[in-house]
Amino acid sequence: MNEFPHDDGKEFLAAIEICLDVVKGNVKPERLRAAIIRAADEAGVTAIAVLH
């Protein structure tokens, strides 16, 4: 969290909330992955998806 380029964006804050929900067991990790990608896009960070 300390290294993220923008820590006040809407998508970043949403990702933090979803992360807490994942830790509590209320949300599946796949939802967090999508939220982190949206936050990266909001911050102008390129995200690369690797498919198996």
Coordinates of N, CA, C and O in Angstrom, one line a residue:
M1 N 0.8 -1.2 0.0 CA 0.0 0.0 0.0 C 0.9 1.3 0.0 O 0.5 2.2 -0.6
N2 N 2.0 1.2 0.7 CA 2.9 2.4 0.7 C 3.5 2.7 -0.6 O 3.9 3.9 -0.8
E3 N 3.6 1.8 -1.5 CA 4.3 2.0 -2.7 C 3.4 2.3 -3.9 O 3.9 2.6 -5.0
F4 N 2.1 2.2 -3.7 CA 1.2 2.5 -4.8 C 1.2 4.0 -5.2 O 1.3 4.8 -4.3
P5 N 1.3 4.3 -6.5 CA 1.5 5.6 -6.9 C 0.4 6.6 -6.5 O 0.7 7.8 -6.2
H6 N -0.8 6.2 -6.4 CA -1.9 7.1 -6.0 C -2.8 6.4 -4.9 O -3.3 5.3 -5.2
D7 N -2.8 6.9 -3.7 CA -3.5 6.2 -2.7 C -4.8 6.9 -2.3 O -5.3 6.7 -1.2
D8 N -5.3 7.7 -3.2 CA -6.6 8.4 -2.8 C -7.6 8.2 -3.9 O -8.7 8.9 -3.8
G9 N -7.4 7.4 -4.9 CA -8.4 7.2 -6.0 C -9.5 6.3 -5.6 O -9.4 5.5 -4.6
K10 N -10.6 6.5 -6.2 CA -11.8 5.7 -6.0 C -11.6 4.2 -6.1 O -12.0 3.4 -5.2
E11 N -10.9 3.8 -7.1 CA -10.6 2.4 -7.4 C -9.6 1.8 -6.3 O -9.8 0.7 -5.9
F12 N -8.7 2.6 -5.9 CA -7.7 2.2 -4.9 C -8.4 1.9 -3.6 O -8.2 0.9 -3.0
L13 N -9.3 2.9 -3.2 CA -10.0 2.7 -1.9 C -11.0 1.5 -2.0 O -11.1 0.8 -1.0
A14 N -11.6 1.3 -3.1 CA -12.4 0.1 -3.3 C -11.6 -1.1 -3.2 O -12.1 -2.1 -2.5
A15 N -10.4 -1.2 -3.8 CA -9.6 -2.4 -3.7 C -9.2 -2.7 -2.2 O -9.1 -3.8 -1.8
I16 N -8.9 -1.6 -1.5 CA -8.6 -1.8 0.0 C -9.8 -2.4 0.7 O -9.6 -3.4 1.5
E17 N -11.0 -1.9 0.5 CA -12.2 -2.5 1.1 C -12.4 -3.9 0.7 O -12.7 -4.8 1.6
I18 N -12.2 -4.2 -0.6 CA -12.4 -5.6 -1.0 C -11.3 -6.5 -0.4 O -11.6 -7.7 -0.1
C19 N -10.1 -6.0 -0.3 CA -9.0 -6.8 0.3 C -9.4 -7.2 1.7 O -9.2 -8.3 2.1
L20 N -9.9 -6.3 2.5 CA -10.4 -6.6 3.9 C -11.5 -7.6 3.8 O -11.5 -8.5 4.7
D21 N -12.4 -7.5 2.9 CA -13.5 -8.5 2.8 C -12.9 -9.9 2.4 O -13.5 -10.9 2.9
V22 N -11.9 -9.9 1.6 CA -11.3 -11.2 1.3 C -10.7 -11.8 2.5 O -10.8 -13.0 2.8
V23 N -9.9 -11.0 3.3 CA -9.3 -11.5 4.5 C -10.4 -12.0 5.5 O -10.1 -13.1 6.2
K24 N -11.5 -11.4 5.6 CA -12.6 -11.8 6.4 C -13.3 -13.0 5.9 O -14.1 -13.6 6.6
G25 N -13.1 -13.4 4.6 CA -13.7 -14.5 4.0 C -15.1 -14.2 3.4 O -15.8 -15.1 3.1
N26 N -15.4 -12.9 3.2 CA -16.7 -12.5 2.7 C -16.7 -12.4 1.2 O -17.7 -12.3 0.6
V27 N -15.5 -12.4 0.6 CA -15.4 -12.1 -0.9 C -14.3 -13.1 -1.4 O -13.3 -13.3 -0.8
K28 N -14.5 -13.6 -2.7 CA -13.5 -14.4 -3.3 C -12.4 -13.6 -3.8 O -12.5 -12.5 -4.2
P29 N -11.2 -14.2 -3.8 CA -10.0 -13.5 -4.2 C -10.0 -13.0 -5.7 O -9.4 -12.0 -6.0
E30 N -10.8 -13.6 -6.5 CA -10.9 -13.2 -7.9 C -11.4 -11.8 -8.0 O -11.0 -11.0 -8.9
R31 N -12.3 -11.4 -7.1 CA -12.9 -10.1 -7.1 C -11.8 -9.1 -6.7 O -11.8 -8.0 -7.2
L32 N -10.9 -9.4 -5.8 CA -9.8 -8.6 -5.4 C -8.9 -8.3 -6.6 O -8.4 -7.2 -6.8
R33 N -8.6 -9.4 -7.3 CA -7.7 -9.3 -8.5 C -8.2 -8.2 -9.4 O -7.5 -7.4 -9.9
A34 N -9.5 -8.3 -9.7 CA -10.1 -7.4 -10.7 C -10.0 -6.0 -10.1 O -9.8 -5.0 -10.8
A35 N -10.2 -5.8 -8.8 CA -10.2 -4.5 -8.2 C -8.8 -3.9 -8.2 O -8.6 -2.7 -8.5
I36 N -7.8 -4.7 -8.0 CA -6.4 -4.2 -8.1 C -6.1 -3.8 -9.5 O -5.4 -2.8 -9.7
I37 N -6.5 -4.5 -10.5 CA -6.3 -4.2 -11.9 C -7.0 -2.8 -12.2 O -6.4 -1.9 -12.9
R38 N -8.2 -2.6 -11.7 CA -8.9 -1.3 -11.9 C -8.1 -0.2 -11.2 O -8.0 0.9 -11.8
A39 N -7.6 -0.4 -10.0 CA -6.9 0.6 -9.3 C -5.6 0.9 -10.0 O -5.2 2.1 -10.1
A40 N -4.9 -0.1 -10.6 CA -3.7 0.1 -11.3 C -4.0 1.0 -12.6 O -3.2 1.9 -12.9
D41 N -5.0 0.7 -13.3 CA -5.4 1.4 -14.4 C -5.7 2.9 -14.0 O -5.3 3.8 -14.7
E42 N -6.4 3.1 -12.9 CA -6.7 4.4 -12.5 C -5.4 5.2 -12.2 O -5.4 6.4 -12.4
A43 N -4.4 4.5 -11.7 CA -3.1 5.2 -11.3 C -2.2 5.3 -12.5 O -1.1 5.8 -12.4
G44 N -2.6 4.7 -13.7 CA -1.7 4.8 -14.8 C -0.6 3.7 -14.8 O 0.4 3.9 -15.5
V45 N -0.8 2.7 -14.1 CA 0.2 1.6 -14.0 C -0.3 0.5 -14.9 O -1.5 0.1 -14.9
T46 N 0.6 0.0 -15.7 CA 0.3 -1.1 -16.6 C 0.2 -2.4 -15.9 O 1.1 -2.8 -15.1
A47 N -0.9 -3.1 -16.1 CA -1.1 -4.5 -15.5 C -1.0 -5.5 -16.6 O -1.6 -5.3 -17.7
I48 N -0.3 -6.6 -16.4 CA -0.2 -7.6 -17.4 C -0.9 -8.9 -16.8 O -0.6 -9.3 -15.7
A49 N -1.8 -9.4 -17.6 CA -2.5 -10.6 -17.2 C -1.8 -11.8 -17.8 O -1.5 -11.9 -19.0
V50 N -1.5 -12.8 -17.0 CA -0.9 -14.1 -17.4 C -2.0 -15.1 -17.3 O -2.5 -15.4 -16.2
L51 N -2.3 -15.7 -18.4 CA -3.3 -16.8 -18.4 C -2.6 -18.2 -18.5 O -1.6 -18.3 -19.2
H52 N -3.1 -19.1 -17.8 CA -2.6 -20.4 -17.8 C -3.2 -21.3 -18.8 O -4.4 -21.3 -19.0

